[in-house]
mmCIF file of C-alpha atoms in Angstrom:
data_model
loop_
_atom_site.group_PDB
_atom_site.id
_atom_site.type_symbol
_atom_site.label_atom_id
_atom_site.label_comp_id
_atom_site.label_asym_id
_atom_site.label_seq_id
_atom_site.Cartn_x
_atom_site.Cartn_y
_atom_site.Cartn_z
ATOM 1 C CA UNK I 127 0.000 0.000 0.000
ATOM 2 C CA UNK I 128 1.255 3.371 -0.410
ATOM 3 C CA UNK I 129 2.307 5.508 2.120
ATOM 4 C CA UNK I 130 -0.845 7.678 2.144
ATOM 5 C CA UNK I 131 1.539 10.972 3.650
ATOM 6 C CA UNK I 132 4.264 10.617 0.190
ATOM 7 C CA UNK I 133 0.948 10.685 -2.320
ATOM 8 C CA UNK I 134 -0.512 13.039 -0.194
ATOM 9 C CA UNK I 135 2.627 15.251 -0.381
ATOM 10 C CA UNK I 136 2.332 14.763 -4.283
ATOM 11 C CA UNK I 137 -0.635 16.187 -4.855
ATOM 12 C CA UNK I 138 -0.040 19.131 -3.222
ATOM 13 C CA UNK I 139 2.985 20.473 -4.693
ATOM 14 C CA UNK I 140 1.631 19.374 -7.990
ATOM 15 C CA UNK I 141 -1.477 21.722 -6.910
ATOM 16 C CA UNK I 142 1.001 24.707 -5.535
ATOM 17 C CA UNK I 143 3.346 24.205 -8.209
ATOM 18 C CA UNK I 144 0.281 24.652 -11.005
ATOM 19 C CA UNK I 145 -1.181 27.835 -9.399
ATOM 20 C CA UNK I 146 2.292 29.619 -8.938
ATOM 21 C CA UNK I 147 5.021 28.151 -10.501
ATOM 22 C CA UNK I 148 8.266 26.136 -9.502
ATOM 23 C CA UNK I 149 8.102 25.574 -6.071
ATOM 24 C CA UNK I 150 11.349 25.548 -4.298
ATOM 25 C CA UNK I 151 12.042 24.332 -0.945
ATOM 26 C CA UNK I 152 15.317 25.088 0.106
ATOM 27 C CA UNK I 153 17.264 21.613 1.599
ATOM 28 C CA UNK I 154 14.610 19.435 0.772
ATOM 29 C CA UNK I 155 14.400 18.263 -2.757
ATOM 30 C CA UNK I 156 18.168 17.522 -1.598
ATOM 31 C CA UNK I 157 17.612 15.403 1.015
ATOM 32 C CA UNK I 158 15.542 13.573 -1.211
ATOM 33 C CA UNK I 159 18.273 13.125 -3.954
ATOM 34 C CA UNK I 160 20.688 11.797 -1.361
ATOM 35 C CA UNK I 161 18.301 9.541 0.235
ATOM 36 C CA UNK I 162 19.068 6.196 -2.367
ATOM 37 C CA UNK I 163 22.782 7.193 -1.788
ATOM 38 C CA UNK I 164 22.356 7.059 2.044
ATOM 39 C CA UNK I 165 20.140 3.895 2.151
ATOM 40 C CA UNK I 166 23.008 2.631 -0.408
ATOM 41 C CA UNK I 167 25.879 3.269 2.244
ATOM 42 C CA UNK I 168 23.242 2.075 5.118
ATOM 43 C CA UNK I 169 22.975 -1.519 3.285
ATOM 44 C CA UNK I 170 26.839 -2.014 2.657
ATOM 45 C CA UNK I 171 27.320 -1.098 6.615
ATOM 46 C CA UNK I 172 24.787 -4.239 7.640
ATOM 47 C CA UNK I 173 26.208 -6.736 4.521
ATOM 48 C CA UNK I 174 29.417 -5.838 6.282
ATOM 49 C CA UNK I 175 28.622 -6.729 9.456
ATOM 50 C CA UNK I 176 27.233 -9.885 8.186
ATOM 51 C CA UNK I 177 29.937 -10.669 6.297
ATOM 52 C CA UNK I 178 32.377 -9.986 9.457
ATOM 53 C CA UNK I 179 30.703 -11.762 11.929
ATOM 54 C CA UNK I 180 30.350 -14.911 9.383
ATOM 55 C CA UNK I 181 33.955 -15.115 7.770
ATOM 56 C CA UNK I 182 35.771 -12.506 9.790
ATOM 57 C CA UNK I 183 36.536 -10.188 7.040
ATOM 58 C CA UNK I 184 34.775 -7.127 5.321
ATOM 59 C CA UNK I 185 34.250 -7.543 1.552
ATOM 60 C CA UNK I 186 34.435 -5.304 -1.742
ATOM 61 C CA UNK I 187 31.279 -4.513 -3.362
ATOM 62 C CA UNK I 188 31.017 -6.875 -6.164
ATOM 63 C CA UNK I 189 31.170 -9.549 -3.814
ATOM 64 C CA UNK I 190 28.705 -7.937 -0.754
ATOM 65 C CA UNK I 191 26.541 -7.885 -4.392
ATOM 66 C CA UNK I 192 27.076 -11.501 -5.385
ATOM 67 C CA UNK I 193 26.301 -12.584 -1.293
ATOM 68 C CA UNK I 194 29.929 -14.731 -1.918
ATOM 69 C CA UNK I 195 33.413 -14.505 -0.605
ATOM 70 C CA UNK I 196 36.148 -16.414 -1.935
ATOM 71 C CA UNK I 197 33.612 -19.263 -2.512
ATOM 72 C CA UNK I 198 31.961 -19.139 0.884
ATOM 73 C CA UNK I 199 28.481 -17.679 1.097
ATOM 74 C CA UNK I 200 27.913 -14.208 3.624
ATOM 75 C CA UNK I 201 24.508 -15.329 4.012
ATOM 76 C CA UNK I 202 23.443 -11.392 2.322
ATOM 77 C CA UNK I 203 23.337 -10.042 -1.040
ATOM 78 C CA UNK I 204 22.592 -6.314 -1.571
ATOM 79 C CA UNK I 205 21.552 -4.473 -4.308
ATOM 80 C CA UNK I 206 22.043 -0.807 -4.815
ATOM 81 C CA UNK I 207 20.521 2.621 -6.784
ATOM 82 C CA UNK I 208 23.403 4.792 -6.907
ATOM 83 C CA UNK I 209 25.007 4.637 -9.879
ATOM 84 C CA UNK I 210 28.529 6.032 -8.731
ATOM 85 C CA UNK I 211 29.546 4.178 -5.823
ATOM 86 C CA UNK I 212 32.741 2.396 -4.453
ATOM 87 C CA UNK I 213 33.854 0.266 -1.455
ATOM 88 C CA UNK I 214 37.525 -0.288 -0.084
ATOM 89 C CA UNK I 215 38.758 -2.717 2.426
ATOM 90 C CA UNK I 216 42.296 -3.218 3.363
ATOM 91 C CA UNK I 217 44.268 -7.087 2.781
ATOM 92 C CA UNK I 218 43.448 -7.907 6.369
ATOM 93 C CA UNK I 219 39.841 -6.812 6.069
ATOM 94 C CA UNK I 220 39.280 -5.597 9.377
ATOM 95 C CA UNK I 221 38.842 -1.780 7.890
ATOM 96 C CA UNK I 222 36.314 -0.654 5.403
ATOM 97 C CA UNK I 223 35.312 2.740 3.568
ATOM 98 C CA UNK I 224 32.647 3.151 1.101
ATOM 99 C CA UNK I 225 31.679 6.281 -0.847
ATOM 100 C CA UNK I 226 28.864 7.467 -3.086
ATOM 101 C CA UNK I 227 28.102 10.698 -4.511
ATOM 102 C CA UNK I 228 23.858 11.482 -4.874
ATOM 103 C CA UNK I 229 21.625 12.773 -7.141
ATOM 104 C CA UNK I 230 22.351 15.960 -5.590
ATOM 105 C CA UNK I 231 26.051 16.128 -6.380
ATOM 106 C CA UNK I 232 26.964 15.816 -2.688
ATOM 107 C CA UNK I 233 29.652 13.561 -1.879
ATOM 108 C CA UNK I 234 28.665 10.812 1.097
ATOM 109 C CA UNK I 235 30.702 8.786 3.172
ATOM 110 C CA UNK I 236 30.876 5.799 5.816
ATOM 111 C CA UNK I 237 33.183 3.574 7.127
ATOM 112 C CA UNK I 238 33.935 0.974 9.634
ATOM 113 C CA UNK I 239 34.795 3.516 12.128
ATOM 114 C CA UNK I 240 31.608 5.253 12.627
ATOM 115 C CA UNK I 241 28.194 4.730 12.211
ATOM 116 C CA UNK I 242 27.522 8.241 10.642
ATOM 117 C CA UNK I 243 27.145 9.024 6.952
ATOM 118 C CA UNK I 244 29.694 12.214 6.594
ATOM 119 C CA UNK I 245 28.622 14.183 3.637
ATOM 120 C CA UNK I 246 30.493 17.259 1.500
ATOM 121 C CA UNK I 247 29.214 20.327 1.847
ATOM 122 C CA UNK I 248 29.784 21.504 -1.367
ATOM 123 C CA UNK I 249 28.004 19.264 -4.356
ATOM 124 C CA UNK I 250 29.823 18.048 -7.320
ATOM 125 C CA UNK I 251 28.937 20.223 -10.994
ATOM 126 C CA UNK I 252 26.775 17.945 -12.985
ATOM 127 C CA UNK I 253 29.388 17.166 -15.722
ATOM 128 C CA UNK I 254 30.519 13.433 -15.164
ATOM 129 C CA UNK I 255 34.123 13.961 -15.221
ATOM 130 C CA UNK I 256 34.057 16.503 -12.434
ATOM 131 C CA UNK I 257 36.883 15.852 -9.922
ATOM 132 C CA UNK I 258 36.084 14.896 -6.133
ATOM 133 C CA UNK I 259 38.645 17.429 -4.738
ATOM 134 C CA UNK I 260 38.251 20.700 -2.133
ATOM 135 C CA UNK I 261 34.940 21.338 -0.883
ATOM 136 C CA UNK I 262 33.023 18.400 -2.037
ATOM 137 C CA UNK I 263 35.152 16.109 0.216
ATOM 138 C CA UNK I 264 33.357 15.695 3.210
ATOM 139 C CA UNK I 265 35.238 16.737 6.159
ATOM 140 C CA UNK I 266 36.479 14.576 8.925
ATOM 141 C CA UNK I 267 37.164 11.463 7.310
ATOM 142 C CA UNK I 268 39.034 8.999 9.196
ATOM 143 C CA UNK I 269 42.920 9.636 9.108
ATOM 144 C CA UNK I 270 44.094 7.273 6.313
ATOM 145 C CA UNK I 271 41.081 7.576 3.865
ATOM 146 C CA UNK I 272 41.173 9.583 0.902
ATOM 147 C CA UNK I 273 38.469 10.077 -1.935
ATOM 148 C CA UNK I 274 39.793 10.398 -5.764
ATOM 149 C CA UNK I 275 38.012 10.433 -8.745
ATOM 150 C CA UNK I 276 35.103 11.502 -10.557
ATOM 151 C CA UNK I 277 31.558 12.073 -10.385
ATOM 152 C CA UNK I 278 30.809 9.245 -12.496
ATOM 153 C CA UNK I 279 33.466 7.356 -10.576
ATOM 154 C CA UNK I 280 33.963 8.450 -7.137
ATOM 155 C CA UNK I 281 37.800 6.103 -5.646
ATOM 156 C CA UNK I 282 37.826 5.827 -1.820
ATOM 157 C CA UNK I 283 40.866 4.157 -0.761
ATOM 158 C CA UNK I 284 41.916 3.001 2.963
ATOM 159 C CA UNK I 285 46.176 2.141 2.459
ATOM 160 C CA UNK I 286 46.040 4.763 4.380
ATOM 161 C CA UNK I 287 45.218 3.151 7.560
ATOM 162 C CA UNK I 288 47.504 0.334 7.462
ATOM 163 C CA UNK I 289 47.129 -2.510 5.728
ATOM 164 C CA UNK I 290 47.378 -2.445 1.765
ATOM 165 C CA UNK I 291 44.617 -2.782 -0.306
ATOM 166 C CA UNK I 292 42.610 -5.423 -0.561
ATOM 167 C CA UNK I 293 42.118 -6.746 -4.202
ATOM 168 C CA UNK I 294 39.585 -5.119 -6.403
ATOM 169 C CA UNK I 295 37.623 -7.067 -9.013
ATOM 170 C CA UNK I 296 36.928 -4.298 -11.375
ATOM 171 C CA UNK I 297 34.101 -6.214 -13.204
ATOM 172 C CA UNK I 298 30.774 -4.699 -11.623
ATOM 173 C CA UNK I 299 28.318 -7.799 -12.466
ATOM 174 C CA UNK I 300 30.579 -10.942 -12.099
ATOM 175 C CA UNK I 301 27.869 -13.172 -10.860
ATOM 176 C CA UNK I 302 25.291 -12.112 -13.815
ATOM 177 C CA UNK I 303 22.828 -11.310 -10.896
ATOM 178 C CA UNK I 304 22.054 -7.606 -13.090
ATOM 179 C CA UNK I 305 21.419 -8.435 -16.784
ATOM 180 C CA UNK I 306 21.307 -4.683 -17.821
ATOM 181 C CA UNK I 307 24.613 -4.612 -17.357
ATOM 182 C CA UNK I 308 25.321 -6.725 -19.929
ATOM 183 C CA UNK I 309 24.943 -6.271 -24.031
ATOM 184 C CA UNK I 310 25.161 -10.604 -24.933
ATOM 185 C CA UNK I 311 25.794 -11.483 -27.937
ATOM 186 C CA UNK I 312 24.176 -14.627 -29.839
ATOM 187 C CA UNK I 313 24.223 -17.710 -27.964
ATOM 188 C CA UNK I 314 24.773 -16.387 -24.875
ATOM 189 C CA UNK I 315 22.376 -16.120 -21.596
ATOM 190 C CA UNK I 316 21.901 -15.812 -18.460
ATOM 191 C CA UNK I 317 20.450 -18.672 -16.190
ATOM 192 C CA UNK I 318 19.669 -19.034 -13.187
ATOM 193 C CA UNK I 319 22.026 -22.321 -12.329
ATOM 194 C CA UNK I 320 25.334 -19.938 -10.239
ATOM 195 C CA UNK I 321 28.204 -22.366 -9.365
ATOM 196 C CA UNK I 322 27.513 -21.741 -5.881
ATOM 197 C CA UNK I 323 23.939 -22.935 -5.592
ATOM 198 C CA UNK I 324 21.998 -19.839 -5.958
ATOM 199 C CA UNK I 325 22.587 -17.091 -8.390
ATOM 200 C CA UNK I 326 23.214 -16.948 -12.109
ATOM 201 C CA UNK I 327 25.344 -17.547 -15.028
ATOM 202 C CA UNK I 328 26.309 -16.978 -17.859
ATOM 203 C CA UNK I 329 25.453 -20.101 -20.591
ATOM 204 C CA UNK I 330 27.245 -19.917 -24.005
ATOM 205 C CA UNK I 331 25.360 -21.926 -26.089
ATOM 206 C CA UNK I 332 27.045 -23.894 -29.977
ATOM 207 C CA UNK I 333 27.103 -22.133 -32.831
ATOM 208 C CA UNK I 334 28.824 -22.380 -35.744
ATOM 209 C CA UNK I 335 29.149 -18.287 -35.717
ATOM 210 C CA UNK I 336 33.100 -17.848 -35.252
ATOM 211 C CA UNK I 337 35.394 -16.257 -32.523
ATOM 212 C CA UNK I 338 32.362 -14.852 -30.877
ATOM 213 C CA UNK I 339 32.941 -12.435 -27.636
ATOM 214 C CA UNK I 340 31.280 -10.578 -24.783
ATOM 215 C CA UNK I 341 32.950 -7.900 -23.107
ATOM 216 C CA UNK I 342 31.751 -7.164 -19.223
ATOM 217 C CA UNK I 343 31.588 -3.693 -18.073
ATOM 218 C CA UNK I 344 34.035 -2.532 -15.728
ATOM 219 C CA UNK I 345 33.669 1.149 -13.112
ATOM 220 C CA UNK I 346 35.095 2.488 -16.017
ATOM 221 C CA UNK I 347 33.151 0.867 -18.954
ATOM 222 C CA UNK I 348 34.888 -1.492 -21.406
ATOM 223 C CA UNK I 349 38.571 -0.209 -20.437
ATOM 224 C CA UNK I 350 40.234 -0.168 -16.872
ATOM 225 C CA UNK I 351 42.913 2.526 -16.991
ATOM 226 C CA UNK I 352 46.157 0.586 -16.084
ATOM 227 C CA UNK I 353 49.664 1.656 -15.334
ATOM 228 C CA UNK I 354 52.949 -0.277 -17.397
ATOM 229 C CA UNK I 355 54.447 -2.459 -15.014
ATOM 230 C CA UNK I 356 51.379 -2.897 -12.586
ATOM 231 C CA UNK I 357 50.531 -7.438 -12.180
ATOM 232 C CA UNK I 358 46.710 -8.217 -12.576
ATOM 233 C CA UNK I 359 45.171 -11.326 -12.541
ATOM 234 C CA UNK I 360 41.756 -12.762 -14.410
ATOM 235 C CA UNK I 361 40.173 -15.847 -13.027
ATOM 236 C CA UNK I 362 36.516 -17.486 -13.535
ATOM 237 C CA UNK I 363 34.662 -20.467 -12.593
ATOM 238 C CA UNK I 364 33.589 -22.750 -15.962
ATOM 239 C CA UNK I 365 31.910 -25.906 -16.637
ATOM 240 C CA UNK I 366 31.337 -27.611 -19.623
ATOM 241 C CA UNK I 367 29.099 -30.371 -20.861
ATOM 242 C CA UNK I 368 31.545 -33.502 -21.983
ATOM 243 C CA UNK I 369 30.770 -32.710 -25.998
ATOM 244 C CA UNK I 370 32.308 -29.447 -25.354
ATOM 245 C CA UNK I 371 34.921 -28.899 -28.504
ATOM 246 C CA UNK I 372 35.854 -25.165 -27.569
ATOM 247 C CA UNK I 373 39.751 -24.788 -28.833
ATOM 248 C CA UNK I 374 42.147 -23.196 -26.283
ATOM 249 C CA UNK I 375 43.110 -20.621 -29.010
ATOM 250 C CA UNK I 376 39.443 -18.768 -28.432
ATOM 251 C CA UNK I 377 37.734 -20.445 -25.739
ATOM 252 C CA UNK I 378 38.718 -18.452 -22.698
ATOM 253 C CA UNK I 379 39.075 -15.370 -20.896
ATOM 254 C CA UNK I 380 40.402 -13.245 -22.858
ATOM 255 C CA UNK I 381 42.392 -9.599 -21.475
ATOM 256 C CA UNK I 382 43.366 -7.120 -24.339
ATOM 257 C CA UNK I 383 44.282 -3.712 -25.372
ATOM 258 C CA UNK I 384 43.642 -1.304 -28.151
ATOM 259 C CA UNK I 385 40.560 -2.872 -29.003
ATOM 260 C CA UNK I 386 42.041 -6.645 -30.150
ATOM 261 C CA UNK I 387 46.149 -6.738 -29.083
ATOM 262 C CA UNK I 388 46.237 -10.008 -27.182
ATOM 263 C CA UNK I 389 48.049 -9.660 -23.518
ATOM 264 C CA UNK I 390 47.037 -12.805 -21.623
ATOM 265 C CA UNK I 391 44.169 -15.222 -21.186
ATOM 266 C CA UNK I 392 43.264 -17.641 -18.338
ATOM 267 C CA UNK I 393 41.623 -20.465 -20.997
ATOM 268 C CA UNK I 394 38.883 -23.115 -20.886
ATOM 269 C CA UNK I 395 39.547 -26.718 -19.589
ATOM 270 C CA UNK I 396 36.681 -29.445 -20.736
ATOM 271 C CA UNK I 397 35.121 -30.802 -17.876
ATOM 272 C CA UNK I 398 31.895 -32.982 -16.826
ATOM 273 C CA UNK I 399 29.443 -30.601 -15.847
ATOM 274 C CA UNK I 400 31.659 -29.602 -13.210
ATOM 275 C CA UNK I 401 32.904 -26.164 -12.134
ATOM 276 C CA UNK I 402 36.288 -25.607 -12.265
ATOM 277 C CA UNK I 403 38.339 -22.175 -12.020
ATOM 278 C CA UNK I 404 40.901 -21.077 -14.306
ATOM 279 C CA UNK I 405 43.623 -18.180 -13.966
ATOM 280 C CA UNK I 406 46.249 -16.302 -15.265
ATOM 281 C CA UNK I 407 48.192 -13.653 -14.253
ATOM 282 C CA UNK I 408 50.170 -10.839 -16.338
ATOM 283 C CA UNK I 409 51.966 -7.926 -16.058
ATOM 284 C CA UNK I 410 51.173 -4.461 -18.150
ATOM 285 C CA UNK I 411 53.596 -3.906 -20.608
ATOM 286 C CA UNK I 412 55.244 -0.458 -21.302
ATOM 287 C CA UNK I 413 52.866 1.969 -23.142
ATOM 288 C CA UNK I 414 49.757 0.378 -22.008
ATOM 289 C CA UNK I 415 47.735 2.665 -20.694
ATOM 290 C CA UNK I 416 44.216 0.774 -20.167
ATOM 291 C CA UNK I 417 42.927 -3.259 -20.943
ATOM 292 C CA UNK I 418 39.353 -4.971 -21.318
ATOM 293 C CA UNK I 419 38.373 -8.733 -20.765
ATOM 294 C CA UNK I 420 36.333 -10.731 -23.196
ATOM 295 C CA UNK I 421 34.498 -13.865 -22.323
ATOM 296 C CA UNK I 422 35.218 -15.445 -26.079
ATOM 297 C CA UNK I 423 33.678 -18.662 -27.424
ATOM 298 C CA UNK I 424 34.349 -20.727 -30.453
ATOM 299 C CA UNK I 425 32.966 -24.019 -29.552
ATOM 300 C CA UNK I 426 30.220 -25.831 -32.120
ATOM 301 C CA UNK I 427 28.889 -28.642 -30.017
ATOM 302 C CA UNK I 428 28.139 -28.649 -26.137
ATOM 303 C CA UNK I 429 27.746 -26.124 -23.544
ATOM 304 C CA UNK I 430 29.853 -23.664 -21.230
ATOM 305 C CA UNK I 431 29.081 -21.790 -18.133
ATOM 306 C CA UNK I 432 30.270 -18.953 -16.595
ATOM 307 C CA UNK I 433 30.641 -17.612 -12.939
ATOM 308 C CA UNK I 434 32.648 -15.136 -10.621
ATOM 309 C CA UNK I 435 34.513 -13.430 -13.385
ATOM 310 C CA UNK I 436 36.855 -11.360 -11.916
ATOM 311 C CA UNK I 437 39.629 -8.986 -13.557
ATOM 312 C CA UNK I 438 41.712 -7.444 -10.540
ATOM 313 C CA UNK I 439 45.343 -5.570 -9.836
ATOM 314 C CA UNK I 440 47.225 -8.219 -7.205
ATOM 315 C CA UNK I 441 50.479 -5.938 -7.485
ATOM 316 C CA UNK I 442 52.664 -2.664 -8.763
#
């Protein structure tokens, strides 16, 4: 049932609003706009605590998404509205930060060492690219966090505090639990049969179509700017029917730059309907300045699945 007070409250601006023009109500429309940011920051604090008191370490926010943890389960899966938002943890995951910026342009904040939602008192210009620097940084963060980036993509980072940085899987939908994030092409779909007994995946059916490809969006897009000399790592869980003839020269996952120069790939081993992850690691060479990670097929008979795709820095 609708709340009876919010139609209410409808009606009656719409009736002001007609008889004298824009209404303005100074504070309040951006309250509103930061409320989904705030009730964003509100459900990462409690899948945190969740995820704490159940493995004894804080997560990232693909996997506080996906309700899993290096393979174990946290027992909660969240979903959120903001569009720009970003979680940090440190390697010993006993420290967490998360950041989103609203509707409003305001900057909000919350981390493991408070329950309050710090917010900037300046908001962010509408353009995307907009830098989170000066006044829109919320003041008294904890020492050791810092905020970086954009508008579009807001960075909050915790080395600060001790600790490192605790690897980020870049890939924002890696469990295929949001399929408007993803643009499939022929043969592929999403199914609800996850490697981990709930959740989705992604099934790539046969075709005789060749060296076809599906590239996951990242915070960033399709690219994930990248430094020369920095080590990343791409790993997935597969399974294959046994008729599965995928050829290790296509079948696999698949990291690139400049839209098709081959760096590494982690690639497909046949199995029998059993989930199995594969890996590789790699290192950026010199004038590389950003890569993207295709989920390629080439296969004509059988099936694949995917799961837990995951494209993240480990070093550099």
């Amino acid at each position: 049932m609708a709340n009876p007070f919010l139609v209410l409250g409808g009606i009656a601006v719409g009736i002001i609003t007609a008889a004298f023009g824009v209404l303005a109500v100074p504070g309040w429309v951006a309250a509103a706009q930061d409320a989904s940011a705030t009730n964003d920051l509100a459900s990462i604090a409690i899948a945190q605590s969740a995820t704490s008191s159940k493995l004894g370490t804080y997560a990232l926010l693909t996997d506080l998404r996906s309700g899993w943890v290096k393979g174990e389960g946290t027992g909660v899966r969240i979903t959120t509205a903001a569009p720009a938002i970003h979680v940090a943890s440190n390697t010993k995951g006993d420290v967490w930060a998360a950041v989103a910026v609203s509707d409003s342009g305001h900057v909000l904040v919350r981390t493991s060492a408070s329950p309050n939602i710090l917010r900037g008192a300046t908001p962010l210009a509408a353009a995307a690219s907009t830098p989170i620097t000066g006044a829109v940084v919320p003041a008294g963060l904890p020492t050791g966090v810092t905020l970086s980036g954009t508008r579009a993509v807001p960075t909050i980072s915790v080395e600060g505090m001790g600790g490192g940085y605790m690897a980020e899987n870049v890939i924002v939908d890696p469990s295929f639990l949001d399929p408007s994030r993803w643009e499939l092409a022929a043969g592929y779909v999403i199914v609800p049969e996850g490697a981990h007994g709930d959740g989705n995946s992604l099934r790539v059916d046969a075709s005789t179509a060749p060296s076809r490809l599906v590239t996951p969006a990242t915070r960033t897009g399709k690219y994930t700017p990248v430094k020369p000399g920095e080590r990343w790592q791409v790993t997935g869980l597969s399974k294959t029917t046994p008729d599965w003839n995928g050829t290790t020269g296509w079948s696999k996952l698949r990291v690139h730059y400049n839209v098709s120069t081959f760096i590494e790939a982690a690639v497909v081993v046949r199995s029998d309907n059993d989930w199995r992850r594969i890996s590789a690691s790699f290192t950026i060479p010199a004038g590389v300045t950003e890569i993207s990670m295709a989920i390629a097929a080439d296969h004509t008979a059988g099936t694949i699945w995917w799961d837990d795709i995951r494209l993240e820095k480990i070093g550099g």
